[in-house]
Amino acid sequence: MSDVCIIMDRLELQKLRDLPIEGVAERLGLQVTRHKCLCPFHDDHHASMSFKVSKNTFRCFVCGASGGTIDLVMRHLHLDFKEACRWLQTLSGSPCLGGEHDPQTSDGIYSLPYREGSGESPFDASRYERFFEHPWLLPEARKFLFDERRLDPRVVRWCRLTSWKDKQGVPWLQIPYYNQEGQLVGVQNRNLIKGALPRFRFPSGSQCGIYNLPVLNRLKPGDALWITEGCSDCWAMLSAGHKAIAIPSATLLTKKDVEQLSMVNGQCSMEFHMFPDRDAPGERLFLQLQKVLPSLVHHQLPPDCKDFSDYYLKLKAE
């Protein structure tokens, strides 16, 4: 490998280490609140893992686990160094490191072949499409969606939400991600046991970026499109009677997300609106999105509501 390629590899590696540590943790299914979360590496009940944003590191003050973004992915997903880098590259949109040289590229960047379990293997939609043709909701899923979240059943049907139980009897909500053409591109599994880890699971190769893209086909010139953070807020917004899409995470807006939003902005004349979460990441996300969507309108949540889901439940109770 030439010196140029080695330098490029180091630069790409640093990009992965510089990815926001809390955003990476959220994509791993950890629930970060005020720079802390339950440590996934021991039986934790008191949020002993802490994130130091200034140094982009994590540390558990009980079991001693510590490190940066790559260390967190390696340990949480039980991957080696290269596999963890591949997984992080799906978030950053950066070129792959190491592996086989592609003679068709002229910039000296190396690419890796797809590898099962590495985060780079292609998503096999045919394995999952049948689950969403006739959605089935477990009692735990119905309780979560209709009793706790009070969602409109029409929204649940539109989003094709279904559920299942694993071999240990753990109930999961299964959330399909479709592109604008209606093709299944990814699946997100959400643990329905409160506080249980892992909180989320993703089949290999799932492209869980912007959520509910098929709604764009129903937009007319002058319509309002609401931008939310995460699927839950999107369901609440849809249940409130609005057309909405969701950004996966407030702390990690990927290059692919930005490109998709730019395409949406150029498709037709529409208004963009957002209720940012009442925290610093939520406000930062709004400012990031406003650079891509200059006409994005900021709406303020009430002081007692942390996100739009809270606000929606408050409105339903009135």
mmCIF file of C-alpha atoms in Angstrom:
data_model
loop_
_atom_site.group_PDB
_atom_site.id
_atom_site.type_symbol
_atom_site.label_atom_id
_atom_site.label_comp_id
_atom_site.label_asym_id
_atom_site.label_seq_id
_atom_site.Cartn_x
_atom_site.Cartn_y
_atom_site.Cartn_z
ATOM 1 C CA MET A 1 0.000 0.000 0.000
ATOM 2 C CA SER A 2 1.381 3.442 -0.907
ATOM 3 C CA ASP A 3 2.125 6.219 1.602
ATOM 4 C CA VAL A 4 -0.775 8.211 0.122
ATOM 5 C CA CYS A 5 -3.189 5.359 0.880
ATOM 6 C CA ILE A 6 -1.841 4.977 4.432
ATOM 7 C CA ILE A 7 -2.350 8.703 5.107
ATOM 8 C CA MET A 8 -5.848 8.521 3.648
ATOM 9 C CA ASP A 9 -6.634 5.534 5.843
ATOM 10 C CA ARG A 10 -5.504 7.451 8.909
ATOM 11 C CA LEU A 11 -7.689 10.398 7.966
ATOM 12 C CA GLU A 12 -10.715 8.155 7.458
ATOM 13 C CA LEU A 13 -9.999 6.385 10.739
ATOM 14 C CA GLN A 14 -9.920 9.721 12.557
ATOM 15 C CA LYS A 15 -13.304 10.604 11.038
ATOM 16 C CA LEU A 16 -14.752 7.482 12.621
ATOM 17 C CA ARG A 17 -13.197 8.343 15.986
ATOM 18 C CA ASP A 18 -14.648 11.860 15.694
ATOM 19 C CA LEU A 19 -18.240 10.701 15.185
ATOM 20 C CA PRO A 20 -20.318 12.028 18.127
ATOM 21 C CA ILE A 21 -20.030 9.349 20.809
ATOM 22 C CA GLU A 22 -23.567 9.872 22.114
ATOM 23 C CA GLY A 23 -24.983 9.583 18.596
ATOM 24 C CA VAL A 24 -23.125 6.308 18.088
ATOM 25 C CA ALA A 25 -24.469 5.061 21.440
ATOM 26 C CA GLU A 26 -28.031 5.889 20.385
ATOM 27 C CA ARG A 27 -27.601 4.035 17.089
ATOM 28 C CA LEU A 28 -26.467 1.037 19.156
ATOM 29 C CA GLY A 29 -29.777 1.209 21.021
ATOM 30 C CA LEU A 30 -28.555 2.890 24.216
ATOM 31 C CA GLN A 31 -30.799 5.577 25.687
ATOM 32 C CA VAL A 32 -28.628 8.590 26.526
ATOM 33 C CA THR A 33 -30.026 11.194 28.929
ATOM 34 C CA ARG A 34 -27.936 14.077 30.252
ATOM 35 C CA HIS A 35 -24.730 12.406 29.036
ATOM 36 C CA LYS A 36 -25.462 9.135 30.878
ATOM 37 C CA CYS A 37 -27.014 5.757 30.147
ATOM 38 C CA LEU A 38 -27.338 2.261 31.569
ATOM 39 C CA CYS A 39 -24.094 0.399 30.979
ATOM 40 C CA PRO A 40 -24.689 -2.512 28.577
ATOM 41 C CA PHE A 41 -21.607 -4.372 29.829
ATOM 42 C CA HIS A 42 -22.950 -5.334 33.267
ATOM 43 C CA ASP A 43 -26.298 -5.628 35.050
ATOM 44 C CA ASP A 44 -26.801 -1.897 35.480
ATOM 45 C CA HIS A 45 -29.830 -0.195 37.068
ATOM 46 C CA HIS A 46 -28.497 3.308 37.816
ATOM 47 C CA ALA A 47 -27.068 4.720 34.554
ATOM 48 C CA SER A 48 -23.410 4.278 35.502
ATOM 49 C CA MET A 49 -22.037 4.878 31.982
ATOM 50 C CA SER A 50 -21.030 8.485 31.397
ATOM 51 C CA PHE A 51 -20.125 10.287 28.171
ATOM 52 C CA LYS A 52 -17.533 13.051 28.020
ATOM 53 C CA VAL A 53 -18.512 15.013 24.927
ATOM 54 C CA SER A 54 -15.427 17.254 25.030
ATOM 55 C CA LYS A 55 -13.161 14.208 24.617
ATOM 56 C CA ASN A 56 -15.702 12.049 22.723
ATOM 57 C CA THR A 57 -15.268 9.129 25.129
ATOM 58 C CA PHE A 58 -17.345 6.891 27.405
ATOM 59 C CA ARG A 59 -16.618 5.406 30.817
ATOM 60 C CA CYS A 60 -18.522 3.165 33.211
ATOM 61 C CA PHE A 61 -17.725 3.951 36.831
ATOM 62 C CA VAL A 62 -18.851 0.494 37.977
ATOM 63 C CA CYS A 63 -17.305 -2.068 35.602
ATOM 64 C CA GLY A 64 -14.546 0.193 34.258
ATOM 65 C CA ALA A 65 -15.426 -0.086 30.558
ATOM 66 C CA SER A 66 -14.079 2.919 28.677
ATOM 67 C CA GLY A 67 -12.877 4.166 25.315
ATOM 68 C CA GLY A 68 -14.024 5.966 22.180
ATOM 69 C CA THR A 69 -16.490 5.321 19.380
ATOM 70 C CA ILE A 70 -14.687 2.309 17.901
ATOM 71 C CA ASP A 71 -14.182 0.722 21.339
ATOM 72 C CA LEU A 72 -17.887 1.137 22.126
ATOM 73 C CA VAL A 73 -18.954 -0.574 18.900
ATOM 74 C CA MET A 74 -16.390 -3.366 19.238
ATOM 75 C CA ARG A 75 -17.472 -4.239 22.750
ATOM 76 C CA HIS A 76 -21.229 -3.770 22.326
ATOM 77 C CA LEU A 77 -21.549 -5.701 19.036
ATOM 78 C CA HIS A 78 -18.717 -8.174 19.765
ATOM 79 C CA LEU A 79 -16.825 -7.167 16.610
ATOM 80 C CA ASP A 80 -13.127 -6.933 15.867
ATOM 81 C CA PHE A 81 -11.500 -3.595 14.996
ATOM 82 C CA LYS A 82 -12.084 -3.726 11.226
ATOM 83 C CA GLU A 83 -15.677 -4.924 11.580
ATOM 84 C CA ALA A 84 -16.416 -2.109 14.028
ATOM 85 C CA CYS A 85 -14.996 0.401 11.556
ATOM 86 C CA ARG A 86 -17.197 -1.025 8.809
ATOM 87 C CA TRP A 87 -20.244 -0.639 11.057
ATOM 88 C CA LEU A 88 -19.353 2.976 11.841
ATOM 89 C CA GLN A 89 -18.861 3.698 8.150
ATOM 90 C CA THR A 90 -22.543 2.919 7.568
ATOM 91 C CA LEU A 91 -23.236 5.927 9.827
ATOM 92 C CA SER A 92 -20.605 8.308 8.524
ATOM 93 C CA GLY A 93 -20.958 7.609 4.812
ATOM 94 C CA SER A 94 -17.166 7.505 4.599
ATOM 95 C CA PRO A 95 -15.194 5.163 2.341
ATOM 96 C CA CYS A 96 -14.137 1.794 3.727
ATOM 97 C CA LEU A 97 -10.715 1.108 5.167
ATOM 98 C CA GLY A 98 -8.369 -1.688 4.191
ATOM 99 C CA GLY A 99 -9.409 -4.749 2.185
ATOM 100 C CA GLU A 100 -9.207 -5.368 -1.512
ATOM 101 C CA HIS A 101 -8.219 -2.636 -3.920
ATOM 102 C CA ASP A 102 -10.749 -1.736 -6.565
ATOM 103 C CA PRO A 103 -8.822 -1.110 -9.791
ATOM 104 C CA GLN A 104 -11.685 1.010 -11.111
ATOM 105 C CA THR A 105 -11.141 3.699 -8.487
ATOM 106 C CA SER A 106 -8.550 6.324 -9.221
ATOM 107 C CA ASP A 107 -8.349 7.997 -5.809
ATOM 108 C CA GLY A 108 -6.505 5.229 -3.975
ATOM 109 C CA ILE A 109 -9.417 4.528 -1.592
ATOM 110 C CA TYR A 110 -9.873 0.881 -0.706
ATOM 111 C CA SER A 111 -13.194 -0.929 -0.457
ATOM 112 C CA LEU A 112 -14.224 -4.088 1.348
ATOM 113 C CA PRO A 113 -16.379 -6.905 -0.012
ATOM 114 C CA TYR A 114 -19.683 -7.594 1.753
ATOM 115 C CA ARG A 115 -19.187 -9.806 4.776
ATOM 116 C CA GLU A 116 -21.856 -11.433 6.905
ATOM 117 C CA GLY A 117 -22.179 -9.810 10.329
ATOM 118 C CA SER A 118 -19.875 -6.916 9.506
ATOM 119 C CA GLY A 119 -22.586 -4.306 9.026
ATOM 120 C CA GLU A 120 -21.699 -4.120 5.334
ATOM 121 C CA SER A 121 -23.586 -7.168 4.016
ATOM 122 C CA PRO A 122 -26.551 -6.297 1.780
ATOM 123 C CA PHE A 123 -30.028 -6.189 3.258
ATOM 124 C CA ASP A 124 -32.127 -9.136 2.065
ATOM 125 C CA ALA A 125 -35.619 -7.613 1.843
ATOM 126 C CA SER A 126 -37.125 -10.899 0.624
ATOM 127 C CA ARG A 127 -36.550 -12.415 4.094
ATOM 128 C CA TYR A 128 -38.720 -9.787 5.791
ATOM 129 C CA GLU A 129 -41.320 -8.488 3.317
ATOM 130 C CA ARG A 130 -43.858 -11.209 4.175
ATOM 131 C CA PHE A 131 -43.925 -10.128 7.846
ATOM 132 C CA PHE A 132 -45.401 -6.767 6.866
ATOM 133 C CA GLU A 133 -47.984 -8.016 4.382
ATOM 134 C CA HIS A 134 -50.315 -9.072 7.208
ATOM 135 C CA PRO A 135 -49.085 -7.301 10.378
ATOM 136 C CA TRP A 136 -49.817 -9.010 13.675
ATOM 137 C CA LEU A 137 -49.719 -7.197 16.998
ATOM 138 C CA LEU A 138 -48.957 -8.998 20.243
ATOM 139 C CA PRO A 139 -50.799 -7.817 23.382
ATOM 140 C CA GLU A 140 -47.561 -6.088 24.455
ATOM 141 C CA ALA A 141 -47.416 -4.250 21.119
ATOM 142 C CA ARG A 142 -51.076 -3.211 21.304
ATOM 143 C CA LYS A 143 -50.545 -1.915 24.829
ATOM 144 C CA PHE A 144 -47.490 0.089 23.739
ATOM 145 C CA LEU A 145 -49.048 1.540 20.577
ATOM 146 C CA PHE A 146 -52.659 2.108 21.619
ATOM 147 C CA ASP A 147 -52.751 2.323 25.439
ATOM 148 C CA GLU A 148 -49.439 4.054 26.122
ATOM 149 C CA ARG A 149 -48.852 5.985 22.882
ATOM 150 C CA ARG A 150 -52.569 6.361 21.984
ATOM 151 C CA LEU A 151 -51.819 6.174 18.275
ATOM 152 C CA ASP A 152 -54.426 6.230 15.538
ATOM 153 C CA PRO A 153 -54.928 2.628 14.275
ATOM 154 C CA ARG A 154 -54.847 3.973 10.714
ATOM 155 C CA VAL A 155 -51.297 5.205 11.317
ATOM 156 C CA VAL A 156 -50.218 1.802 12.652
ATOM 157 C CA ARG A 157 -51.655 0.179 9.521
ATOM 158 C CA TRP A 158 -50.026 2.764 7.216
ATOM 159 C CA CYS A 159 -46.643 2.166 8.842
ATOM 160 C CA ARG A 160 -47.173 -1.630 8.670
ATOM 161 C CA LEU A 161 -46.028 -2.169 12.241
ATOM 162 C CA THR A 162 -45.928 -5.792 13.357
ATOM 163 C CA SER A 163 -44.502 -7.741 16.298
ATOM 164 C CA TRP A 164 -42.897 -11.032 17.318
ATOM 165 C CA LYS A 165 -41.287 -12.872 20.237
ATOM 166 C CA ASP A 166 -37.756 -14.236 20.291
ATOM 167 C CA LYS A 167 -36.658 -17.609 21.700
ATOM 168 C CA GLN A 168 -36.380 -16.103 25.184
ATOM 169 C CA GLY A 169 -39.978 -14.873 24.988
ATOM 170 C CA VAL A 170 -39.008 -11.206 24.658
ATOM 171 C CA PRO A 171 -41.648 -9.231 22.693
ATOM 172 C CA TRP A 172 -40.380 -6.971 19.898
ATOM 173 C CA LEU A 173 -42.079 -4.320 17.791
ATOM 174 C CA GLN A 174 -40.927 -4.667 14.180
ATOM 175 C CA ILE A 175 -40.685 -1.410 12.214
ATOM 176 C CA PRO A 176 -40.171 -1.474 8.425
ATOM 177 C CA TYR A 177 -38.274 1.260 6.574
ATOM 178 C CA TYR A 178 -39.252 1.899 2.961
ATOM 179 C CA ASN A 179 -37.732 4.183 0.351
ATOM 180 C CA GLN A 180 -39.941 6.622 -1.552
ATOM 181 C CA GLU A 181 -40.664 3.961 -4.173
ATOM 182 C CA GLY A 182 -42.109 1.663 -1.504
ATOM 183 C CA GLN A 183 -39.220 -0.808 -1.474
ATOM 184 C CA LEU A 184 -38.274 -2.321 1.887
ATOM 185 C CA VAL A 185 -34.718 -1.154 2.701
ATOM 186 C CA GLY A 186 -34.398 -1.868 6.402
ATOM 187 C CA VAL A 187 -35.998 -3.172 9.587
ATOM 188 C CA GLN A 188 -35.769 -1.861 13.127
ATOM 189 C CA ASN A 189 -36.766 -4.112 16.039
ATOM 190 C CA ARG A 190 -37.729 -2.327 19.264
ATOM 191 C CA ASN A 191 -37.661 -4.144 22.599
ATOM 192 C CA LEU A 192 -41.080 -3.826 24.276
ATOM 193 C CA ILE A 193 -39.770 -4.584 27.774
ATOM 194 C CA LYS A 194 -39.071 -1.241 29.467
ATOM 195 C CA GLY A 195 -35.429 -0.741 30.403
ATOM 196 C CA ALA A 196 -34.304 -3.970 28.751
ATOM 197 C CA LEU A 197 -31.171 -4.135 26.623
ATOM 198 C CA PRO A 198 -30.560 -4.190 23.784
ATOM 199 C CA ARG A 199 -33.246 -1.604 23.158
ATOM 200 C CA PHE A 200 -33.027 -1.977 19.367
ATOM 201 C CA ARG A 201 -31.913 -4.625 16.892
ATOM 202 C CA PHE A 202 -31.273 -4.217 13.174
ATOM 203 C CA PRO A 203 -30.930 -7.052 10.629
ATOM 204 C CA SER A 204 -27.635 -7.021 8.761
ATOM 205 C CA GLY A 205 -27.477 -4.340 6.080
ATOM 206 C CA SER A 206 -30.626 -2.493 7.190
ATOM 207 C CA GLN A 207 -30.692 1.072 5.868
ATOM 208 C CA CYS A 208 -32.666 2.740 8.650
ATOM 209 C CA GLY A 209 -32.168 6.355 7.681
ATOM 210 C CA ILE A 210 -35.051 8.762 7.136
ATOM 211 C CA TYR A 211 -38.320 7.160 8.158
ATOM 212 C CA ASN A 212 -41.696 7.203 6.324
ATOM 213 C CA LEU A 213 -40.410 8.370 2.934
ATOM 214 C CA PRO A 214 -43.499 6.968 1.088
ATOM 215 C CA VAL A 215 -45.529 9.852 2.561
ATOM 216 C CA LEU A 216 -43.740 12.145 0.096
ATOM 217 C CA ASN A 217 -45.831 10.634 -2.693
ATOM 218 C CA ARG A 218 -48.948 12.054 -1.021
ATOM 219 C CA LEU A 219 -47.657 15.613 -0.805
ATOM 220 C CA LYS A 220 -49.173 18.359 -2.924
ATOM 221 C CA PRO A 221 -47.636 21.788 -3.674
ATOM 222 C CA GLY A 222 -48.025 23.982 -0.612
ATOM 223 C CA ASP A 223 -48.519 21.072 1.807
ATOM 224 C CA ALA A 224 -46.762 21.099 5.184
ATOM 225 C CA LEU A 225 -44.213 18.372 5.900
ATOM 226 C CA TRP A 226 -43.238 17.910 9.532
ATOM 227 C CA ILE A 227 -39.749 16.743 10.509
ATOM 228 C CA THR A 228 -39.587 14.674 13.694
ATOM 229 C CA GLU A 229 -36.876 12.879 15.636
ATOM 230 C CA GLY A 230 -37.353 9.120 15.676
ATOM 231 C CA CYS A 231 -40.229 6.832 14.719
ATOM 232 C CA SER A 232 -42.304 7.427 17.869
ATOM 233 C CA ASP A 233 -42.591 11.164 17.293
ATOM 234 C CA CYS A 234 -43.401 10.486 13.648
ATOM 235 C CA TRP A 235 -46.278 8.176 14.626
ATOM 236 C CA ALA A 236 -47.585 10.833 17.005
ATOM 237 C CA MET A 237 -47.361 13.521 14.335
ATOM 238 C CA LEU A 238 -49.172 11.320 11.812
ATOM 239 C CA SER A 239 -51.828 10.507 14.421
ATOM 240 C CA ALA A 240 -52.296 14.249 14.951
ATOM 241 C CA GLY A 241 -53.265 14.507 11.288
ATOM 242 C CA HIS A 242 -50.017 15.807 9.782
ATOM 243 C CA LYS A 243 -47.754 14.442 7.060
ATOM 244 C CA ALA A 244 -44.370 13.654 8.608
ATOM 245 C CA ILE A 245 -40.989 11.989 8.209
ATOM 246 C CA ALA A 246 -38.432 11.209 10.912
ATOM 247 C CA ILE A 247 -34.700 11.766 11.347
ATOM 248 C CA PRO A 248 -33.076 8.756 13.091
ATOM 249 C CA SER A 249 -31.102 10.679 15.714
ATOM 250 C CA ALA A 250 -30.591 14.213 16.981
ATOM 251 C CA THR A 251 -26.910 13.600 17.630
ATOM 252 C CA LEU A 252 -25.932 11.933 14.382
ATOM 253 C CA LEU A 253 -27.232 13.368 11.101
ATOM 254 C CA THR A 254 -25.481 11.363 8.399
ATOM 255 C CA LYS A 255 -24.349 12.452 4.962
ATOM 256 C CA LYS A 256 -26.968 10.189 3.378
ATOM 257 C CA ASP A 257 -29.710 11.764 5.515
ATOM 258 C CA VAL A 258 -28.644 15.227 4.338
ATOM 259 C CA GLU A 259 -28.602 14.134 0.694
ATOM 260 C CA GLN A 260 -32.115 12.690 0.985
ATOM 261 C CA LEU A 261 -33.437 15.852 2.606
ATOM 262 C CA SER A 262 -31.879 17.969 -0.133
ATOM 263 C CA MET A 263 -33.699 15.824 -2.694
ATOM 264 C CA VAL A 264 -36.975 16.249 -0.790
ATOM 265 C CA ASN A 265 -36.459 20.007 -0.707
ATOM 266 C CA GLY A 266 -36.050 20.060 -4.475
ATOM 267 C CA GLN A 267 -38.974 17.800 -5.339
ATOM 268 C CA CYS A 268 -41.861 20.237 -4.960
ATOM 269 C CA SER A 269 -42.897 23.424 -3.228
ATOM 270 C CA MET A 270 -43.803 22.624 0.383
ATOM 271 C CA GLU A 271 -43.557 24.009 3.882
ATOM 272 C CA PHE A 272 -41.247 22.375 6.448
ATOM 273 C CA HIS A 273 -42.073 22.441 10.159
ATOM 274 C CA MET A 274 -40.502 21.019 13.299
ATOM 275 C CA PHE A 275 -41.038 20.739 17.056
ATOM 276 C CA PRO A 276 -37.438 20.189 18.259
ATOM 277 C CA ASP A 277 -37.025 18.133 21.430
ATOM 278 C CA ARG A 278 -36.621 20.342 24.487
ATOM 279 C CA ASP A 279 -32.902 19.677 24.933
ATOM 280 C CA ALA A 280 -29.606 20.831 23.460
ATOM 281 C CA PRO A 281 -29.336 17.995 20.879
ATOM 282 C CA GLY A 282 -32.850 18.767 19.649
ATOM 283 C CA GLU A 283 -32.039 22.431 19.078
ATOM 284 C CA ARG A 284 -28.738 21.541 17.396
ATOM 285 C CA LEU A 285 -30.589 19.175 15.084
ATOM 286 C CA PHE A 286 -32.982 21.971 14.103
ATOM 287 C CA LEU A 287 -30.046 24.251 13.225
ATOM 288 C CA GLN A 288 -28.443 21.458 11.184
ATOM 289 C CA LEU A 289 -31.665 20.804 9.315
ATOM 290 C CA GLN A 290 -32.237 24.494 8.681
ATOM 291 C CA LYS A 291 -29.009 24.578 6.679
ATOM 292 C CA VAL A 292 -30.479 21.946 4.357
ATOM 293 C CA LEU A 293 -34.065 23.238 4.559
ATOM 294 C CA PRO A 294 -33.795 27.044 4.855
ATOM 295 C CA SER A 295 -37.578 27.466 5.147
ATOM 296 C CA LEU A 296 -37.843 25.099 8.137
ATOM 297 C CA VAL A 297 -40.176 26.648 10.753
ATOM 298 C CA HIS A 298 -39.375 26.246 14.461
ATOM 299 C CA HIS A 299 -42.268 25.414 16.824
ATOM 300 C CA GLN A 300 -41.789 25.510 20.598
ATOM 301 C CA LEU A 301 -42.969 22.657 22.804
ATOM 302 C CA PRO A 302 -44.630 23.460 26.158
ATOM 303 C CA PRO A 303 -42.228 23.465 29.139
ATOM 304 C CA ASP A 304 -43.645 20.192 30.494
ATOM 305 C CA CYS A 305 -43.179 18.261 27.228
ATOM 306 C CA LYS A 306 -39.765 16.833 26.321
ATOM 307 C CA ASP A 307 -40.757 15.825 22.770
ATOM 308 C CA PHE A 308 -43.733 15.801 20.405
ATOM 309 C CA SER A 309 -44.920 12.405 21.677
ATOM 310 C CA ASP A 310 -45.359 13.985 25.127
ATOM 311 C CA TYR A 311 -47.183 16.932 23.578
ATOM 312 C CA TYR A 312 -49.442 14.630 21.574
ATOM 313 C CA LEU A 313 -50.419 12.689 24.717
ATOM 314 C CA LYS A 314 -51.099 15.967 26.490
ATOM 315 C CA LEU A 315 -53.405 17.075 23.668
ATOM 316 C CA LYS A 316 -55.206 13.714 23.733
ATOM 317 C CA ALA A 317 -55.796 14.079 27.480
ATOM 318 C CA GLU A 318 -57.399 17.521 27.164
#
